[in-house]
PDB file of C-alpha atoms in Angstrom:
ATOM      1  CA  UNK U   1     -55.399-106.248-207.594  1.00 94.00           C
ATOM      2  CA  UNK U   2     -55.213-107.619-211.157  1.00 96.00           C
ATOM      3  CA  UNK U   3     -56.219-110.505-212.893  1.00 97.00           C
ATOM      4  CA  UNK U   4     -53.060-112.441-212.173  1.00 97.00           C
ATOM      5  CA  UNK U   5     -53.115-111.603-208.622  1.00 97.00           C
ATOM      6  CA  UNK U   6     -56.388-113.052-208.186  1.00 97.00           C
ATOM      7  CA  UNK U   7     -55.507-116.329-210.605  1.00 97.00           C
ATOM      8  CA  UNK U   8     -52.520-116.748-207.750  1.00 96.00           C
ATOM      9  CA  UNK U   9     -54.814-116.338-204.852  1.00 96.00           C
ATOM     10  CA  UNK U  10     -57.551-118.356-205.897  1.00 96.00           C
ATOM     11  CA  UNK U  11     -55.620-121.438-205.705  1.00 93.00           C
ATOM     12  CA  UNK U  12     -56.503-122.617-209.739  1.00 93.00           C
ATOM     13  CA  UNK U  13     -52.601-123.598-210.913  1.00 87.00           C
ATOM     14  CA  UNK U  14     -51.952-127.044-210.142  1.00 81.00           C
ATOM     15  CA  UNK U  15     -48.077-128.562-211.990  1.00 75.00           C
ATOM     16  CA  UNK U  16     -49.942-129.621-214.702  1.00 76.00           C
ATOM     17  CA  UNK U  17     -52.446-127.372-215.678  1.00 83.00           C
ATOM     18  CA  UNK U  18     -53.562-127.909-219.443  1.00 85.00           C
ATOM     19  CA  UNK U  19     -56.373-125.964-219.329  1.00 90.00           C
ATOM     20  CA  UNK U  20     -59.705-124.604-217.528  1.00 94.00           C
ATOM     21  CA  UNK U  21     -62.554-125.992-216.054  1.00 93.00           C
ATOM     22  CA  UNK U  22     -66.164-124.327-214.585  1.00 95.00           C
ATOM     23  CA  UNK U  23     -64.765-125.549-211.069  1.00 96.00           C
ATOM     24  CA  UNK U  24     -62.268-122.513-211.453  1.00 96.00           C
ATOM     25  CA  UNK U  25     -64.361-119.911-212.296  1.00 96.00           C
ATOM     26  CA  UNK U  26     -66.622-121.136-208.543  1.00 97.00           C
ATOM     27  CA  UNK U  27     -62.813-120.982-207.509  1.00 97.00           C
ATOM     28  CA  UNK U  28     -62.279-117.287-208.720  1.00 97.00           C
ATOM     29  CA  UNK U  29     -65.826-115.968-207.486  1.00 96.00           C
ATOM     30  CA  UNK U  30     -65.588-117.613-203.916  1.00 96.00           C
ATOM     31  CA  UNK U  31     -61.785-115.999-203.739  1.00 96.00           C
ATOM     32  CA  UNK U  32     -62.880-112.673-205.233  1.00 96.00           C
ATOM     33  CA  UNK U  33     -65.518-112.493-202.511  1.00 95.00           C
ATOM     34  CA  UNK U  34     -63.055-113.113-199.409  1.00 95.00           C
ATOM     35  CA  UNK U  35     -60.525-110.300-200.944  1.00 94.00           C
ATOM     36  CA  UNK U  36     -63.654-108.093-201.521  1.00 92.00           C
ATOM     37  CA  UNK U  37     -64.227-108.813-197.635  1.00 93.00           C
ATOM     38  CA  UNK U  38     -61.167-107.423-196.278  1.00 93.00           C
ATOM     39  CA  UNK U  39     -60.741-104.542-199.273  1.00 90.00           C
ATOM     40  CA  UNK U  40     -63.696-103.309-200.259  1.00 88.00           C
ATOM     41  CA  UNK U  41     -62.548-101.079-202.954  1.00 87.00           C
ATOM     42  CA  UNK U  42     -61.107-104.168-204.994  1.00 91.00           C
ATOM     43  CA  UNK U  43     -63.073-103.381-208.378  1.00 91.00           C
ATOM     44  CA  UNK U  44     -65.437-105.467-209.203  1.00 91.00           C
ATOM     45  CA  UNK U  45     -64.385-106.272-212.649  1.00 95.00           C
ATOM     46  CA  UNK U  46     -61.132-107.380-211.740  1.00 96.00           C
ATOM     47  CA  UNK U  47     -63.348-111.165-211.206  1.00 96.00           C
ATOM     48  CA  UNK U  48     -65.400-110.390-214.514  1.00 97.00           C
ATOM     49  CA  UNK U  49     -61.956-110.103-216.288  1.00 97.00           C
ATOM     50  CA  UNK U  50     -60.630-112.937-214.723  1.00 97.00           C
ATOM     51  CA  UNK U  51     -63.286-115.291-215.611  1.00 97.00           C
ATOM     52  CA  UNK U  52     -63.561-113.725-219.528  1.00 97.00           C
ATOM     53  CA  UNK U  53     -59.981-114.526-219.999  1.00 97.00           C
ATOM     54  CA  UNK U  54     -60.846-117.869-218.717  1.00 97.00           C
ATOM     55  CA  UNK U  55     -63.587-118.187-221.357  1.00 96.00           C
ATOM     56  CA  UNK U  56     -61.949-116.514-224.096  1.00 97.00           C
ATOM     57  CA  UNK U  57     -58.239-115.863-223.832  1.00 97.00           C
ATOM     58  CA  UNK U  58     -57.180-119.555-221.830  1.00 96.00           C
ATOM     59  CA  UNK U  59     -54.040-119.959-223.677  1.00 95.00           C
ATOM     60  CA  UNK U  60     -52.722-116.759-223.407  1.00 96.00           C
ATOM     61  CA  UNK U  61     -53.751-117.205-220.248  1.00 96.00           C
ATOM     62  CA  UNK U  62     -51.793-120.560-219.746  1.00 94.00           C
ATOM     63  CA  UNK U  63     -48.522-119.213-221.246  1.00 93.00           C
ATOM     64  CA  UNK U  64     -48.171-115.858-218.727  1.00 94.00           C
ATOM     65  CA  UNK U  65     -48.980-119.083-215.796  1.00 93.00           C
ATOM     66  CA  UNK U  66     -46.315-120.980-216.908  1.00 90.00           C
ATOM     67  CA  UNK U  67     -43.780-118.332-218.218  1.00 92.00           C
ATOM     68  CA  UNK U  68     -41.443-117.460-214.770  1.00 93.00           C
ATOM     69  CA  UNK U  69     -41.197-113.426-215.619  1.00 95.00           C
ATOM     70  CA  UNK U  70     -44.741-112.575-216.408  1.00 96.00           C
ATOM     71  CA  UNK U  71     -45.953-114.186-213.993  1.00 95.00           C
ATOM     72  CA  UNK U  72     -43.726-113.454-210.937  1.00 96.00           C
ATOM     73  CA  UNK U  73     -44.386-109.548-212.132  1.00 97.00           C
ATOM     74  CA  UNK U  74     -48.028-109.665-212.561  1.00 97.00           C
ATOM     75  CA  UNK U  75     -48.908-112.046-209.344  1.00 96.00           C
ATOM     76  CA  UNK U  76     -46.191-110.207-207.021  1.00 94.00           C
ATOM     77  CA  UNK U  77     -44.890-113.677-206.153  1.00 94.00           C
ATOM     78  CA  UNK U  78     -40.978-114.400-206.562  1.00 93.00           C
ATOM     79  CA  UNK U  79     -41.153-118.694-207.733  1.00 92.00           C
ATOM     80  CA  UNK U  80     -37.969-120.287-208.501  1.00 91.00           C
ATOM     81  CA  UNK U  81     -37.629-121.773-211.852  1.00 87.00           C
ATOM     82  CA  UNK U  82     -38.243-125.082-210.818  1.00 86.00           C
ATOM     83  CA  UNK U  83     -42.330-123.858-210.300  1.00 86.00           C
ATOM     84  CA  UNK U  84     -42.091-123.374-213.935  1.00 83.00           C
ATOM     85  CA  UNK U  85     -42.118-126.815-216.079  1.00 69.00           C
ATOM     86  CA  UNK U  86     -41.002-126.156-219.659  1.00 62.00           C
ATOM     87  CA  UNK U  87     -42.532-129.649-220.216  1.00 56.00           C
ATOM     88  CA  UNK U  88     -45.991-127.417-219.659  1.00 60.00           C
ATOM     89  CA  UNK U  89     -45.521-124.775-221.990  1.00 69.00           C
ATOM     90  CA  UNK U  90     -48.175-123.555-224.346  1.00 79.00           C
ATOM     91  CA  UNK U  91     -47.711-122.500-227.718  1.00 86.00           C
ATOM     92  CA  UNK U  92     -48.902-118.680-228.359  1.00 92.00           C
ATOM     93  CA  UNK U  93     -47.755-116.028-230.654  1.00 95.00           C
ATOM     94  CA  UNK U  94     -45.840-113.019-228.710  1.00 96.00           C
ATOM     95  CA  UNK U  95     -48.521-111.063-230.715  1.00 97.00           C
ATOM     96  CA  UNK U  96     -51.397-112.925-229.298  1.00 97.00           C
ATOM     97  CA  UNK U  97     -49.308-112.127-225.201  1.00 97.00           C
ATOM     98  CA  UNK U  98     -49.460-108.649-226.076  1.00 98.00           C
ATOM     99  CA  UNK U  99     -52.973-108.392-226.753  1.00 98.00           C
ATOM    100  CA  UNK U 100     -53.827-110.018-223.810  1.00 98.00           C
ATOM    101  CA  UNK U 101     -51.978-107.845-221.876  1.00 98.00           C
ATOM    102  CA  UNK U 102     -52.891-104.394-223.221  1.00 97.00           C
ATOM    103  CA  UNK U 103     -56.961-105.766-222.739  1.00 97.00           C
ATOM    104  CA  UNK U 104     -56.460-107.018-218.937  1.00 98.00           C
ATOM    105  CA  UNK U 105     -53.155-105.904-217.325  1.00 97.00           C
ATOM    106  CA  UNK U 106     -52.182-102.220-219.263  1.00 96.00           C
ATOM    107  CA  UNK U 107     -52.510-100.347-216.489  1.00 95.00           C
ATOM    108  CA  UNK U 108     -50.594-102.188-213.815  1.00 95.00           C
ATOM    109  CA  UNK U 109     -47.720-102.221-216.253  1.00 96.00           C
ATOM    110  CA  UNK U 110     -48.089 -98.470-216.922  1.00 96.00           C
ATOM    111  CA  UNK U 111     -48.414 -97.392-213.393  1.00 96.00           C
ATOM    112  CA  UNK U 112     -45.263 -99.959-212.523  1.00 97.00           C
ATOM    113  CA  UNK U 113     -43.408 -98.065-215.246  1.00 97.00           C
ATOM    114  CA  UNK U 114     -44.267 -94.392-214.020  1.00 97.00           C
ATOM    115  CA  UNK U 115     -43.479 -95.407-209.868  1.00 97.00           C
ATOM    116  CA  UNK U 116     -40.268 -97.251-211.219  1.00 97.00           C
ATOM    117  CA  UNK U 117     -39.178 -94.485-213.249  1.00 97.00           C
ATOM    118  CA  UNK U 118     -39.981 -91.737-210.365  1.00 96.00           C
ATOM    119  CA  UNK U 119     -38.445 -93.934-207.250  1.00 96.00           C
ATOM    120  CA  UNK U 120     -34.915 -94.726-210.072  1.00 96.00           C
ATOM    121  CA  UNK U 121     -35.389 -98.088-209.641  1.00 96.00           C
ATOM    122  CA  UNK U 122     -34.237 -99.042-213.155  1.00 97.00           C
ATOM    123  CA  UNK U 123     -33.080-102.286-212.654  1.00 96.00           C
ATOM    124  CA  UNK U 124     -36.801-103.818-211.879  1.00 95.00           C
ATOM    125  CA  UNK U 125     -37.754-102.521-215.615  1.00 97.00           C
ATOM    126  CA  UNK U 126     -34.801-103.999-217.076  1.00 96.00           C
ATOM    127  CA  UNK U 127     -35.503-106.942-215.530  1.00 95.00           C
ATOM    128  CA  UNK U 128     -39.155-107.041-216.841  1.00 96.00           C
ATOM    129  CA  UNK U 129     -38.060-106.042-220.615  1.00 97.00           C
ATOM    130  CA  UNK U 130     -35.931-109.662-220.407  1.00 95.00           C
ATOM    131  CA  UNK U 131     -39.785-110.788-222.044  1.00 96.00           C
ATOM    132  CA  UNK U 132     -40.453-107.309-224.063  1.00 96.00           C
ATOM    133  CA  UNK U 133     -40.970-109.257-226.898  1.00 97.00           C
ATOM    134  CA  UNK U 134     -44.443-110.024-225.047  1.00 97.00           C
ATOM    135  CA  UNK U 135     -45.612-106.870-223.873  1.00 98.00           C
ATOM    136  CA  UNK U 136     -47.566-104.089-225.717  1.00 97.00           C
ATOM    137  CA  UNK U 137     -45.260-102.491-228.642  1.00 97.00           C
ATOM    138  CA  UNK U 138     -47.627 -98.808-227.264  1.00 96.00           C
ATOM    139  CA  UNK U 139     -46.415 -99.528-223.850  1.00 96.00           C
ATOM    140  CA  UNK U 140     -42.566 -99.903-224.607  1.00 97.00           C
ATOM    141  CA  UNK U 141     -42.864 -96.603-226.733  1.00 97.00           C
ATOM    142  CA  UNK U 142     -44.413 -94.660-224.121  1.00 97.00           C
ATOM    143  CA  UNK U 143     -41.872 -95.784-221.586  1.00 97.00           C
ATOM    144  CA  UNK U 144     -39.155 -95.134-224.185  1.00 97.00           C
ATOM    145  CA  UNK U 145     -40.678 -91.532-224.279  1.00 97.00           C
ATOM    146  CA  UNK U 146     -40.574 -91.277-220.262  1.00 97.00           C
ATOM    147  CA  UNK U 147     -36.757 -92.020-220.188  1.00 97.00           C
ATOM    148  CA  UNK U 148     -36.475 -89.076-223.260  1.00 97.00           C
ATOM    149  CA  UNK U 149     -38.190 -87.056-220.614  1.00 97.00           C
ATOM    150  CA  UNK U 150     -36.158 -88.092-217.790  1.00 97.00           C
ATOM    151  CA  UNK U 151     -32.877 -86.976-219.632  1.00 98.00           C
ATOM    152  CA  UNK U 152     -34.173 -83.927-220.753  1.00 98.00           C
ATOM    153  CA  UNK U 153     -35.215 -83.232-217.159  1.00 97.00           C
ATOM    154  CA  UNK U 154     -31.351 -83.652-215.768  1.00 97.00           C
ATOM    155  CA  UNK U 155     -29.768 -81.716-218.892  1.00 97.00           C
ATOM    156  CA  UNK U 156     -32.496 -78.783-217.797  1.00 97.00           C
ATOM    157  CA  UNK U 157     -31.339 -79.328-213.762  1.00 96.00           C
ATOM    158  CA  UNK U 158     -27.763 -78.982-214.859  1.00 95.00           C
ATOM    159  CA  UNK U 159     -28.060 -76.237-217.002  1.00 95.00           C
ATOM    160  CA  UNK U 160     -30.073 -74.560-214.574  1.00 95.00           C
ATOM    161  CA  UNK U 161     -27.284 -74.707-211.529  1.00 94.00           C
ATOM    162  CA  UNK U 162     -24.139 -75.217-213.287  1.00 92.00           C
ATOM    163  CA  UNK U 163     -21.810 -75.966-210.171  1.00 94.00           C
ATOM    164  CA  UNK U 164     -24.683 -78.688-209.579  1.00 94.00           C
ATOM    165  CA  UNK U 165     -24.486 -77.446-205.588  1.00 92.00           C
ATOM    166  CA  UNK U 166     -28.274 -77.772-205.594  1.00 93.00           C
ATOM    167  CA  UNK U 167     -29.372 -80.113-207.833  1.00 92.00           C
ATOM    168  CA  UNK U 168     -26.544 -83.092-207.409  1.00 91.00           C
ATOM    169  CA  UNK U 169     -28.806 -85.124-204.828  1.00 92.00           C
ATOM    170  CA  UNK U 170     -31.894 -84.921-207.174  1.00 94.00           C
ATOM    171  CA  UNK U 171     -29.517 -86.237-209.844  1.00 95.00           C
ATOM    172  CA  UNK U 172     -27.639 -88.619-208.347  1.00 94.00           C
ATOM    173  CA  UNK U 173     -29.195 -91.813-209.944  1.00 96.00           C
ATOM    174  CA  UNK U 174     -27.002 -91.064-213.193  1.00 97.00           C
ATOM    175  CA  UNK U 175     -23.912 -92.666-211.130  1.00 96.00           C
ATOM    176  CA  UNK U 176     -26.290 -96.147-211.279  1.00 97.00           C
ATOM    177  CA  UNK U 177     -25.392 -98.525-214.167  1.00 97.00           C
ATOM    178  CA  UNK U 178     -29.173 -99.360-214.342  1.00 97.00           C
ATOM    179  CA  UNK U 179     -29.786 -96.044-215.373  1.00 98.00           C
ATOM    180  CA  UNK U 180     -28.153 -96.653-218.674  1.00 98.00           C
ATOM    181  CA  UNK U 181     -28.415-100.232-219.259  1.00 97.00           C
ATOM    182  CA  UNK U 182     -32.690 -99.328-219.039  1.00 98.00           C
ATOM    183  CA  UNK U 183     -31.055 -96.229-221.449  1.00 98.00           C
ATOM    184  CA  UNK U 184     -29.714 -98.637-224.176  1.00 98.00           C
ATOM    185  CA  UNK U 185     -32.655-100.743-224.658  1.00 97.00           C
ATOM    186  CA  UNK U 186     -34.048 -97.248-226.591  1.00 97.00           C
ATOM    187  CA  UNK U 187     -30.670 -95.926-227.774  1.00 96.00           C
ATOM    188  CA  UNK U 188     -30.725 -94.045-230.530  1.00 97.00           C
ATOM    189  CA  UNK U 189     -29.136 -90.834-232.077  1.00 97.00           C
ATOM    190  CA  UNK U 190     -31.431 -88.629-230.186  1.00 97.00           C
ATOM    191  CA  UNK U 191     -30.789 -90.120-226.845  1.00 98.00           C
ATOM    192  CA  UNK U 192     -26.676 -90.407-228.088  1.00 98.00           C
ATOM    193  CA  UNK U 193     -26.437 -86.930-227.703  1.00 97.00           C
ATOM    194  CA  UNK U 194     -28.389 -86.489-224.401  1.00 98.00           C
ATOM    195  CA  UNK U 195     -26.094 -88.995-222.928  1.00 97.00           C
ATOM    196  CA  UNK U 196     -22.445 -86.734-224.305  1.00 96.00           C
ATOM    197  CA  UNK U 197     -24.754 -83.607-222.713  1.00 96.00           C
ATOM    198  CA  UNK U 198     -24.979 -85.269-219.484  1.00 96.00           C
ATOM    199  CA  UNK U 199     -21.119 -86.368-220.101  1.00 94.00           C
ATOM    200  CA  UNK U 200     -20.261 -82.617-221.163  1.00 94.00           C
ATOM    201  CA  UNK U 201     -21.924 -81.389-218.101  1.00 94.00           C
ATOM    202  CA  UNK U 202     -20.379 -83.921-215.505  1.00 93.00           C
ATOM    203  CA  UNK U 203     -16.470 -82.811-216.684  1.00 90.00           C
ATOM    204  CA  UNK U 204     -17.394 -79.441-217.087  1.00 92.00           C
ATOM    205  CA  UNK U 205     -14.902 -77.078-214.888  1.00 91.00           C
ATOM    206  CA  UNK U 206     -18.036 -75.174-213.492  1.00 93.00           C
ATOM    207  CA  UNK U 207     -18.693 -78.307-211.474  1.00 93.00           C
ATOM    208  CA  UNK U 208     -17.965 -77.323-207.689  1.00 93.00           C
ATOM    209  CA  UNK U 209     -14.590 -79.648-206.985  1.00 91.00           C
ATOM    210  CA  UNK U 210     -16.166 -81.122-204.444  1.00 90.00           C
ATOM    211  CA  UNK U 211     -19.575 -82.555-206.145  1.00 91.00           C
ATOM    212  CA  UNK U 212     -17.379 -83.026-209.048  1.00 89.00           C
ATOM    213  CA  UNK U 213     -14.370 -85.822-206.804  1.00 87.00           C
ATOM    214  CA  UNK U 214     -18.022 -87.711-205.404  1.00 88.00           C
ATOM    215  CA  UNK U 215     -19.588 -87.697-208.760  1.00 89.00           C
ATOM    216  CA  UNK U 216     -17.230 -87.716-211.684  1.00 90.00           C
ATOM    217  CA  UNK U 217     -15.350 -91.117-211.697  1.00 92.00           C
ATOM    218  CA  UNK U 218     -19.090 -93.135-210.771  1.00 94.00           C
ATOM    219  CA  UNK U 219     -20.734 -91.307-213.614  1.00 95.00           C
ATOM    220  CA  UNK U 220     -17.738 -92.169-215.812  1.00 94.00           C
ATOM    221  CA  UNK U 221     -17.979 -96.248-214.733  1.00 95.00           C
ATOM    222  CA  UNK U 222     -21.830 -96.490-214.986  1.00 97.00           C
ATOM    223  CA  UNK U 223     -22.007 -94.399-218.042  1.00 97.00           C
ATOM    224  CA  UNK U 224     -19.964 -96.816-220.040  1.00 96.00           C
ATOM    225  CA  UNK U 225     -23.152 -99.654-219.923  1.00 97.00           C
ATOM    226  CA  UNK U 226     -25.062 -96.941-221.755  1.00 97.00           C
ATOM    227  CA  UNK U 227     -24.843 -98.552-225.619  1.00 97.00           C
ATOM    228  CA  UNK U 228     -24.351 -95.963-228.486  1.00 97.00           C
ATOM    229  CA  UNK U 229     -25.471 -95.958-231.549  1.00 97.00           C
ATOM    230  CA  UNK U 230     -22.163 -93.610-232.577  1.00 96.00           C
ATOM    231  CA  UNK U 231     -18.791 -96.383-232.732  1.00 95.00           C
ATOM    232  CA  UNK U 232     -16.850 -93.168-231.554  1.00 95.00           C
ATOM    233  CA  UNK U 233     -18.889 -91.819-228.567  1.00 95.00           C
ATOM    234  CA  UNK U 234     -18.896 -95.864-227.600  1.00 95.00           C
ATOM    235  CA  UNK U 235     -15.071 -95.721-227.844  1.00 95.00           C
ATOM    236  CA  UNK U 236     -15.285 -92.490-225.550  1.00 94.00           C
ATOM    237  CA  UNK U 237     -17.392 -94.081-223.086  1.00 95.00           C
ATOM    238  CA  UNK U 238     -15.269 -97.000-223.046  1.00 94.00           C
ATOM    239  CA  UNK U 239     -11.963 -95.252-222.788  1.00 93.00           C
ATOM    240  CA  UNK U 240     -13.287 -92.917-219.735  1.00 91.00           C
ATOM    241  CA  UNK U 241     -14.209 -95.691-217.978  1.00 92.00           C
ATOM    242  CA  UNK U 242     -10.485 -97.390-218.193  1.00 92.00           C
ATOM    243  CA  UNK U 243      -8.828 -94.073-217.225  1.00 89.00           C
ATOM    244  CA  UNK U 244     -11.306 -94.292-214.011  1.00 88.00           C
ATOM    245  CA  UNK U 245      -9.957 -98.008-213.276  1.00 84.00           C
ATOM    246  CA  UNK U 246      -6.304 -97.072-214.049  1.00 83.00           C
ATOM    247  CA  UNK U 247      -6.711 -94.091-211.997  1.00 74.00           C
ATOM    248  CA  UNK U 248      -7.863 -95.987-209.301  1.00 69.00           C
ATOM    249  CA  UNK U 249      -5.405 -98.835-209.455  1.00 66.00           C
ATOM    250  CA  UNK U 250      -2.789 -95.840-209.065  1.00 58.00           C
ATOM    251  CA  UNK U 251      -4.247 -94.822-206.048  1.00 55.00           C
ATOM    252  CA  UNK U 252      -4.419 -98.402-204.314  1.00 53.00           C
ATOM    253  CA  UNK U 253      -0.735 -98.816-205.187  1.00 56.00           C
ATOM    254  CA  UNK U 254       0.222 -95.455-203.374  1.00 56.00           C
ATOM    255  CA  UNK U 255      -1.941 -96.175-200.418  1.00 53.00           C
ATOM    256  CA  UNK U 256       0.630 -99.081-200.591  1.00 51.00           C
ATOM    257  CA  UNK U 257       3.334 -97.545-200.862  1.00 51.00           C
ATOM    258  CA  UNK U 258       3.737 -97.594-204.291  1.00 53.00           C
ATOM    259  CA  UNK U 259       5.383-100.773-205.103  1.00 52.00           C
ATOM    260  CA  UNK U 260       4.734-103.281-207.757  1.00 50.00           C
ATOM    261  CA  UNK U 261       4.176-106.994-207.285  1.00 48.00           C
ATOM    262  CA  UNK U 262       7.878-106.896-208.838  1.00 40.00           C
ATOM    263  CA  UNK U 263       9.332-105.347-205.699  1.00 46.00           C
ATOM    264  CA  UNK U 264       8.060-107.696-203.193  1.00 42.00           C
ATOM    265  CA  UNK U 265       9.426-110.243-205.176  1.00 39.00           C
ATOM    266  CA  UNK U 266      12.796-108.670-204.964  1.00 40.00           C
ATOM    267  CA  UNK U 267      12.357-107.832-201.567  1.00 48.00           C
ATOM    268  CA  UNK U 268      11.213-111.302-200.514  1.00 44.00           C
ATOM    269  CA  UNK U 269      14.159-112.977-201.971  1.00 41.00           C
ATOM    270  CA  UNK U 270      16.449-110.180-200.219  1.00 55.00           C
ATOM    271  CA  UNK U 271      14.755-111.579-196.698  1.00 50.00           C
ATOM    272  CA  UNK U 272      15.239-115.117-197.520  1.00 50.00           C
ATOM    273  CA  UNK U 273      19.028-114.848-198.686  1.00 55.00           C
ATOM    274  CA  UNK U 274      19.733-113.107-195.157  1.00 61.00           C
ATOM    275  CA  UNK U 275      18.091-115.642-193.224  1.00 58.00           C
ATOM    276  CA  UNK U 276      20.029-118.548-195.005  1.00 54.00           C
ATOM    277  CA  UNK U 277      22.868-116.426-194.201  1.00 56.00           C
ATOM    278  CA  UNK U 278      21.827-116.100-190.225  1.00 61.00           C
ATOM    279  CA  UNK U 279      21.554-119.425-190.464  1.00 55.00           C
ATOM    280  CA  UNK U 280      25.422-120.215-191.835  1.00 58.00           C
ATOM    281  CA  UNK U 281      26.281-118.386-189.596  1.00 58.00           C
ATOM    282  CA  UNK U 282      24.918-119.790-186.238  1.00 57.00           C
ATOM    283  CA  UNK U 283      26.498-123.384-187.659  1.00 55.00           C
ATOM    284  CA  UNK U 284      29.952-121.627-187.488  1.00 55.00           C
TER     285      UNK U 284
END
């Protein structure tokens, strides 16, 4: 449990909550003691905490209450925008958010970084970095790092089993979009070139045929959200990705038969001359 968890549970937000009173740190203590009740392993300064930021940080305090993103992450809660009144917001520096959340909340967002990052669910941290501007500069930078690290670890499973037989399932996230729209938000030179090894790898005719028919034309798609800092590789990415969608457009239109929209014109016009015909005919 964190600070904001506890805020939620303790029933203290009301629509238009300005600020604190001591009624709401009696609030906090009596609501700290019934989770203590059923968890006993709920640290004890998780309450302390909640009642210093009361004390000391209440405006910081009041924007992450009030802003929908922070506070849906940190509380575990999922409001709609309408439990968020821009009418209520409070004025504090994204400098000032940060702070507050590297003293009180760095290690949830750390540890939802590392099980985010180890389960591939990439889209939850995109979501979050909507508001990066708020969280700790140190924390972004260390997660930037663990996506480095995350490349480096598919290049080495690649190069290691070169038909990727083995290693395609543990690898198989890099056909998700997520994966490189999280990518882009620390592109760079260094991660440029990772991202044409991974390409290099996929195409490469060492690839058993099979892996390579299930996992080419995804990686091809989902690599092309991935945002270079090279113009050229971008145009690379970008043209892959519309030989993928032509390619497949070809296919749809065999499984059809092959015609164009142009020949079912032709042949509906065919149909509709011999029935006006039929028709002549039967007044004859």
């Amino acid at each position: 449990m964190n600070i904001i968890e506890l805020f939620e549970y303790s029933g203290i937000y009301s629509e238009n909550l300005r600020g604190f009173t001591p009624e709401d740190v009696i609030k906090v203590k009596k609501q700290f003691d019934i989770e203590q009740s059923q968890n006993p392993g709920i640290n004890r300064d998780v309450a302390d905490n909640l009642i210093l930021a009361i004390n000391e940080n209440p405006r910081e305090l009041l924007f992450i209450s009030n802003n929908r993103i922070l506070y849906n992450f940190f509380s575990g809660k999922n409001y709609s925008r309408n439990r968020f009144s821009s009418d209520n917001s409070v004025s504090v520096s994204a400098e000032a958010i940060q702070l507050f959340i590297k003293k009180y909340l760095e290690k949830d967002l750390d540890s939802f970084f590392d099980k985010s990052l180890e389960s591939n669910k990439f889209e939850s941290i995109d979501d979050l970095l909507i508001v990066k501007e708020y969280l700790p500069q140190s924390l972004i930078d260390t997660l930037g790092l663990k996506l480095s690290n995350k490349l480096d670890e598919i290049l080495e499973k690649m190069s290691s089993d070169s038909s990727l037989r083995d290693s395609f399932s543990s690898i198989s996230f890099i056909q998700q979009k997520s994966f490189y729209d999280l990518v882009s938000h620390f592109r760079s030179e260094e991660m440029d070139q990772k991202i044409k090894a991974i390409n290099n790898k996929v195409s490469s005719p060492l690839v058993d045929v099979r892996i390579k028919n299930q996992l080419l034309n995804p990686v091809m798609t989902a690599m092309a959200n991935y945002k270079p800092v090279d113009p050229g590789f971008a145009n690379l990415l970008t043209v892959n990705r519309n030989m993928v969608y032509a390619e497949t457009e070809s296919v749809s239109n065999s499984s059809s038969g092959g015609m164009s929209p142009w020949t079912y014109v032709v042949i509906g016009i065919i149909v509709l001359r011999l029935i006006l015909l039929m028709a002549r005919c039967g007044r004859m």
